[in-house]
PDB file of C-alpha atoms in Angstrom:
ATOM      1  CA  UNK A  14      38.635 178.648  52.796  1.00 65.00           C
ATOM      2  CA  UNK A  15      35.443 181.103  53.049  1.00 68.00           C
ATOM      3  CA  UNK A  16      34.100 179.944  49.639  1.00 77.00           C
ATOM      4  CA  UNK A  17      34.491 176.383  49.891  1.00 81.00           C
ATOM      5  CA  UNK A  18      32.409 176.682  53.360  1.00 80.00           C
ATOM      6  CA  UNK A  19      29.650 178.460  51.146  1.00 83.00           C
ATOM      7  CA  UNK A  20      29.362 175.979  48.289  1.00 81.00           C
ATOM      8  CA  UNK A  21      28.996 172.944  50.866  1.00 82.00           C
ATOM      9  CA  UNK A  22      26.929 174.584  53.625  1.00 83.00           C
ATOM     10  CA  UNK A  23      25.102 177.486  51.881  1.00 82.00           C
ATOM     11  CA  UNK A  24      26.429 180.214  54.151  1.00 85.00           C
ATOM     12  CA  UNK A  25      29.571 182.149  54.995  1.00 86.00           C
ATOM     13  CA  UNK A  26      30.799 183.490  58.183  1.00 86.00           C
ATOM     14  CA  UNK A  27      33.082 186.528  58.033  1.00 88.00           C
ATOM     15  CA  UNK A  28      34.071 187.897  61.498  1.00 86.00           C
ATOM     16  CA  UNK A  29      34.811 191.529  61.958  1.00 87.00           C
ATOM     17  CA  UNK A  30      33.377 192.750  58.732  1.00 89.00           C
ATOM     18  CA  UNK A  31      32.403 195.900  60.700  1.00 90.00           C
ATOM     19  CA  UNK A  32      34.881 197.576  63.290  1.00 90.00           C
ATOM     20  CA  UNK A  33      33.693 197.399  66.988  1.00 91.00           C
ATOM     21  CA  UNK A  34      33.798 201.118  66.993  1.00 94.00           C
ATOM     22  CA  UNK A  35      31.178 201.221  63.685  1.00 92.00           C
ATOM     23  CA  UNK A  36      29.080 198.577  65.405  1.00 90.00           C
ATOM     24  CA  UNK A  37      28.857 200.873  68.442  1.00 92.00           C
ATOM     25  CA  UNK A  38      28.096 203.753  66.266  1.00 91.00           C
ATOM     26  CA  UNK A  39      25.447 201.932  64.494  1.00 88.00           C
ATOM     27  CA  UNK A  40      23.756 200.668  67.595  1.00 88.00           C
ATOM     28  CA  UNK A  41      23.400 204.544  68.761  1.00 88.00           C
ATOM     29  CA  UNK A  42      21.897 205.295  65.556  1.00 83.00           C
ATOM     30  CA  UNK A  43      19.221 202.374  65.796  1.00 81.00           C
ATOM     31  CA  UNK A  44      18.572 203.428  69.248  1.00 80.00           C
ATOM     32  CA  UNK A  45      17.578 207.022  68.029  1.00 78.00           C
ATOM     33  CA  UNK A  46      15.699 205.411  64.788  1.00 73.00           C
ATOM     34  CA  UNK A  47      13.571 203.231  67.081  1.00 71.00           C
ATOM     35  CA  UNK A  48      11.810 206.438  68.310  1.00 70.00           C
ATOM     36  CA  UNK A  49      11.063 207.601  64.610  1.00 63.00           C
ATOM     37  CA  UNK A  50       7.812 206.426  63.292  1.00 53.00           C
ATOM     38  CA  UNK A  51       8.520 207.051  59.879  1.00 50.00           C
ATOM     39  CA  UNK A  52      11.183 204.619  59.368  1.00 43.00           C
ATOM     40  CA  UNK A  53       9.411 201.899  61.303  1.00 44.00           C
ATOM     41  CA  UNK A  54       7.124 199.059  60.026  1.00 44.00           C
ATOM     42  CA  UNK A  55       6.647 196.557  62.869  1.00 46.00           C
ATOM     43  CA  UNK A  56       6.145 196.713  66.670  1.00 48.00           C
ATOM     44  CA  UNK A  57       7.289 193.955  68.958  1.00 46.00           C
ATOM     45  CA  UNK A  58       4.193 193.809  70.993  1.00 44.00           C
ATOM     46  CA  UNK A  59       1.488 195.465  68.875  1.00 47.00           C
ATOM     47  CA  UNK A  60      -1.468 194.267  71.128  1.00 45.00           C
ATOM     48  CA  UNK A  61      -0.015 195.345  74.474  1.00 44.00           C
ATOM     49  CA  UNK A  62       0.839 198.162  76.708  1.00 46.00           C
ATOM     50  CA  UNK A  63       4.504 197.837  75.911  1.00 46.00           C
ATOM     51  CA  UNK A  64       5.053 200.740  73.580  1.00 51.00           C
ATOM     52  CA  UNK A  65       7.924 202.216  71.386  1.00 51.00           C
ATOM     53  CA  UNK A  66       9.813 199.021  70.679  1.00 51.00           C
ATOM     54  CA  UNK A  67      10.330 198.841  66.925  1.00 51.00           C
ATOM     55  CA  UNK A  68      11.205 195.479  65.456  1.00 56.00           C
ATOM     56  CA  UNK A  69      11.915 196.335  61.803  1.00 59.00           C
ATOM     57  CA  UNK A  70      13.489 199.514  60.552  1.00 62.00           C
ATOM     58  CA  UNK A  71      13.579 200.075  56.817  1.00 60.00           C
ATOM     59  CA  UNK A  72      15.781 203.121  56.292  1.00 63.00           C
ATOM     60  CA  UNK A  73      14.457 205.910  54.164  1.00 64.00           C
ATOM     61  CA  UNK A  74      17.116 207.491  51.897  1.00 61.00           C
ATOM     62  CA  UNK A  75      17.805 210.478  54.225  1.00 64.00           C
ATOM     63  CA  UNK A  76      18.667 208.143  57.051  1.00 65.00           C
ATOM     64  CA  UNK A  77      20.591 205.612  55.191  1.00 71.00           C
ATOM     65  CA  UNK A  78      23.610 208.183  54.705  1.00 74.00           C
ATOM     66  CA  UNK A  79      24.498 207.988  58.352  1.00 75.00           C
ATOM     67  CA  UNK A  80      24.857 204.013  57.991  1.00 76.00           C
ATOM     68  CA  UNK A  81      26.561 204.178  54.339  1.00 77.00           C
ATOM     69  CA  UNK A  82      29.735 205.843  56.196  1.00 84.00           C
ATOM     70  CA  UNK A  83      29.840 202.982  58.656  1.00 88.00           C
ATOM     71  CA  UNK A  84      29.027 199.731  56.674  1.00 87.00           C
ATOM     72  CA  UNK A  85      31.892 198.838  54.144  1.00 85.00           C
ATOM     73  CA  UNK A  86      29.458 197.714  51.530  1.00 86.00           C
ATOM     74  CA  UNK A  87      32.425 197.245  49.167  1.00 88.00           C
ATOM     75  CA  UNK A  88      33.845 194.566  51.342  1.00 89.00           C
ATOM     76  CA  UNK A  89      30.268 192.727  51.764  1.00 90.00           C
ATOM     77  CA  UNK A  90      29.996 192.924  47.955  1.00 90.00           C
ATOM     78  CA  UNK A  91      33.342 191.464  47.572  1.00 91.00           C
ATOM     79  CA  UNK A  92      32.203 188.340  49.456  1.00 90.00           C
ATOM     80  CA  UNK A  93      28.880 188.433  47.713  1.00 89.00           C
ATOM     81  CA  UNK A  94      30.414 188.426  44.072  1.00 89.00           C
ATOM     82  CA  UNK A  95      33.015 185.971  44.947  1.00 88.00           C
ATOM     83  CA  UNK A  96      30.738 183.303  46.113  1.00 85.00           C
ATOM     84  CA  UNK A  97      28.192 184.022  43.228  1.00 84.00           C
ATOM     85  CA  UNK A  98      30.651 184.689  40.634  1.00 85.00           C
ATOM     86  CA  UNK A  99      28.155 187.321  39.603  1.00 85.00           C
ATOM     87  CA  UNK A 100      27.989 191.227  40.013  1.00 86.00           C
ATOM     88  CA  UNK A 101      25.875 192.185  42.861  1.00 86.00           C
ATOM     89  CA  UNK A 102      24.268 195.300  44.176  1.00 84.00           C
ATOM     90  CA  UNK A 103      22.764 196.406  47.507  1.00 81.00           C
ATOM     91  CA  UNK A 104      18.932 196.357  47.148  1.00 76.00           C
ATOM     92  CA  UNK A 105      17.746 197.023  50.782  1.00 75.00           C
ATOM     93  CA  UNK A 106      19.187 198.002  54.107  1.00 76.00           C
ATOM     94  CA  UNK A 107      16.762 196.657  57.010  1.00 76.00           C
ATOM     95  CA  UNK A 108      17.637 196.516  60.582  1.00 76.00           C
ATOM     96  CA  UNK A 109      16.002 193.964  62.601  1.00 74.00           C
ATOM     97  CA  UNK A 110      16.030 194.708  66.194  1.00 73.00           C
ATOM     98  CA  UNK A 111      15.736 191.839  68.781  1.00 68.00           C
ATOM     99  CA  UNK A 112      15.268 192.940  72.424  1.00 62.00           C
ATOM    100  CA  UNK A 113      16.715 191.209  75.301  1.00 58.00           C
ATOM    101  CA  UNK A 114      14.579 188.342  76.583  1.00 58.00           C
ATOM    102  CA  UNK A 115      12.489 188.122  73.557  1.00 60.00           C
ATOM    103  CA  UNK A 116      13.847 184.636  73.108  1.00 55.00           C
ATOM    104  CA  UNK A 117      13.160 183.224  69.339  1.00 57.00           C
ATOM    105  CA  UNK A 118      10.458 185.534  67.787  1.00 66.00           C
ATOM    106  CA  UNK A 119      10.870 184.033  64.073  1.00 76.00           C
ATOM    107  CA  UNK A 120       9.655 180.837  62.703  1.00 84.00           C
ATOM    108  CA  UNK A 121      12.059 178.633  60.720  1.00 87.00           C
ATOM    109  CA  UNK A 122      11.742 180.074  56.889  1.00 87.00           C
ATOM    110  CA  UNK A 123      14.018 180.878  54.002  1.00 88.00           C
ATOM    111  CA  UNK A 124      14.246 184.516  53.672  1.00 85.00           C
ATOM    112  CA  UNK A 125      13.708 184.460  49.750  1.00 85.00           C
ATOM    113  CA  UNK A 126      10.242 183.299  50.524  1.00 88.00           C
ATOM    114  CA  UNK A 127       9.482 186.534  51.242  1.00 84.00           C
ATOM    115  CA  UNK A 128      10.676 187.964  48.173  1.00 82.00           C
ATOM    116  CA  UNK A 129       8.973 185.548  45.469  1.00 84.00           C
ATOM    117  CA  UNK A 130       6.612 188.114  44.528  1.00 82.00           C
ATOM    118  CA  UNK A 131       9.218 190.969  43.996  1.00 80.00           C
ATOM    119  CA  UNK A 132      10.183 189.715  40.607  1.00 80.00           C
ATOM    120  CA  UNK A 133      13.572 188.802  42.008  1.00 78.00           C
ATOM    121  CA  UNK A 134      15.182 185.509  40.807  1.00 78.00           C
ATOM    122  CA  UNK A 135      16.367 183.202  43.635  1.00 73.00           C
ATOM    123  CA  UNK A 136      19.814 182.663  41.897  1.00 74.00           C
ATOM    124  CA  UNK A 137      20.393 186.355  41.934  1.00 75.00           C
ATOM    125  CA  UNK A 138      19.118 186.941  45.496  1.00 76.00           C
ATOM    126  CA  UNK A 139      21.610 187.151  48.241  1.00 82.00           C
ATOM    127  CA  UNK A 140      21.014 188.224  51.821  1.00 84.00           C
ATOM    128  CA  UNK A 141      23.827 189.455  54.300  1.00 86.00           C
ATOM    129  CA  UNK A 142      23.044 189.360  58.102  1.00 86.00           C
ATOM    130  CA  UNK A 143      25.437 191.245  60.331  1.00 87.00           C
ATOM    131  CA  UNK A 144      25.139 190.690  64.111  1.00 85.00           C
ATOM    132  CA  UNK A 145      25.936 193.923  66.024  1.00 85.00           C
ATOM    133  CA  UNK A 146      25.914 192.480  69.290  1.00 82.00           C
ATOM    134  CA  UNK A 147      26.666 188.861  70.668  1.00 80.00           C
ATOM    135  CA  UNK A 148      24.513 186.507  68.761  1.00 78.00           C
ATOM    136  CA  UNK A 149      24.020 183.444  70.966  1.00 78.00           C
ATOM    137  CA  UNK A 150      21.666 180.361  70.904  1.00 76.00           C
ATOM    138  CA  UNK A 151      20.037 181.322  74.286  1.00 74.00           C
ATOM    139  CA  UNK A 152      19.204 184.475  72.798  1.00 72.00           C
ATOM    140  CA  UNK A 153      17.409 183.209  69.946  1.00 73.00           C
ATOM    141  CA  UNK A 154      20.139 183.581  67.220  1.00 79.00           C
ATOM    142  CA  UNK A 155      19.907 182.855  63.439  1.00 81.00           C
ATOM    143  CA  UNK A 156      20.215 179.069  62.551  1.00 83.00           C
ATOM    144  CA  UNK A 157      21.273 177.929  59.295  1.00 85.00           C
ATOM    145  CA  UNK A 158      20.786 174.283  58.322  1.00 87.00           C
ATOM    146  CA  UNK A 159      23.670 173.170  56.486  1.00 86.00           C
ATOM    147  CA  UNK A 160      23.206 172.332  52.966  1.00 85.00           C
ATOM    148  CA  UNK A 161      19.722 173.508  52.662  1.00 85.00           C
ATOM    149  CA  UNK A 162      20.633 176.067  50.125  1.00 82.00           C
ATOM    150  CA  UNK A 163      20.893 172.899  47.934  1.00 85.00           C
ATOM    151  CA  UNK A 164      17.105 172.355  48.215  1.00 87.00           C
ATOM    152  CA  UNK A 165      15.857 175.309  46.386  1.00 87.00           C
ATOM    153  CA  UNK A 166      12.548 177.259  47.615  1.00 89.00           C
ATOM    154  CA  UNK A 167      10.872 174.996  50.030  1.00 92.00           C
ATOM    155  CA  UNK A 168       6.977 175.249  50.207  1.00 93.00           C
ATOM    156  CA  UNK A 169       6.032 177.590  53.109  1.00 94.00           C
ATOM    157  CA  UNK A 170       2.784 178.253  55.101  1.00 93.00           C
ATOM    158  CA  UNK A 171       1.554 181.212  56.645  1.00 92.00           C
ATOM    159  CA  UNK A 172       0.998 181.068  60.288  1.00 89.00           C
ATOM    160  CA  UNK A 173       0.263 183.829  62.865  1.00 83.00           C
ATOM    161  CA  UNK A 174       3.053 184.755  65.227  1.00 76.00           C
ATOM    162  CA  UNK A 175       2.575 185.532  68.805  1.00 71.00           C
ATOM    163  CA  UNK A 176       2.270 189.064  68.144  1.00 66.00           C
ATOM    164  CA  UNK A 177      -0.451 188.739  65.727  1.00 72.00           C
ATOM    165  CA  UNK A 178       1.650 189.238  62.704  1.00 75.00           C
ATOM    166  CA  UNK A 179       1.316 186.804  59.820  1.00 82.00           C
ATOM    167  CA  UNK A 180       4.651 184.989  59.074  1.00 86.00           C
ATOM    168  CA  UNK A 181       5.903 182.184  56.564  1.00 91.00           C
ATOM    169  CA  UNK A 182       7.425 178.926  58.022  1.00 92.00           C
ATOM    170  CA  UNK A 183       8.516 175.601  56.757  1.00 94.00           C
ATOM    171  CA  UNK A 184       6.246 172.542  57.736  1.00 93.00           C
ATOM    172  CA  UNK A 185       7.870 170.668  60.765  1.00 92.00           C
ATOM    173  CA  UNK A 186       8.015 167.418  58.647  1.00 92.00           C
ATOM    174  CA  UNK A 187      10.346 169.160  56.337  1.00 93.00           C
ATOM    175  CA  UNK A 188      12.401 170.722  58.926  1.00 92.00           C
ATOM    176  CA  UNK A 189      12.910 167.543  60.739  1.00 93.00           C
ATOM    177  CA  UNK A 190      14.514 166.050  57.576  1.00 91.00           C
ATOM    178  CA  UNK A 191      16.639 169.222  56.708  1.00 90.00           C
ATOM    179  CA  UNK A 192      17.666 169.596  60.310  1.00 86.00           C
ATOM    180  CA  UNK A 193      19.720 166.399  60.566  1.00 79.00           C
TER     181      UNK A 193
END
């Protein structure tokens, strides 16, 4: 069931990959990490008076240990390896925090577009997204266009987002075609 959906649509939904208890523990750790400048790389509102709202947290080795105990990487790797028929490894642990009422603060894009200059091959690249709290359309949730995985890497353009950060996006003409 899982794997047929992936082949057809390009994504896999696995409910409860983390326990509720571990999600709560992770959320507490994230709250603490949002206050540490050394692990953060991005602010929600860099040109305003709103302070200490970190959007992206890339964990350094010393802070990664607390997450390693709570995330079942073996379970995640099991699904990744099953759908790819290839051995996988964890490359990066990144936390993207989205504050309440931020709405959609991303442009439509393919995540691999940000990795093209890393030397990774698109076929060897796979990303796992885990929502720790309710993930709804009203809150600006992740949107995946079914079957878009079969299109390969689509040409992206660089645009400036509302917070002044350069982002990649797919042209609207192409989005209209793949969103049907």
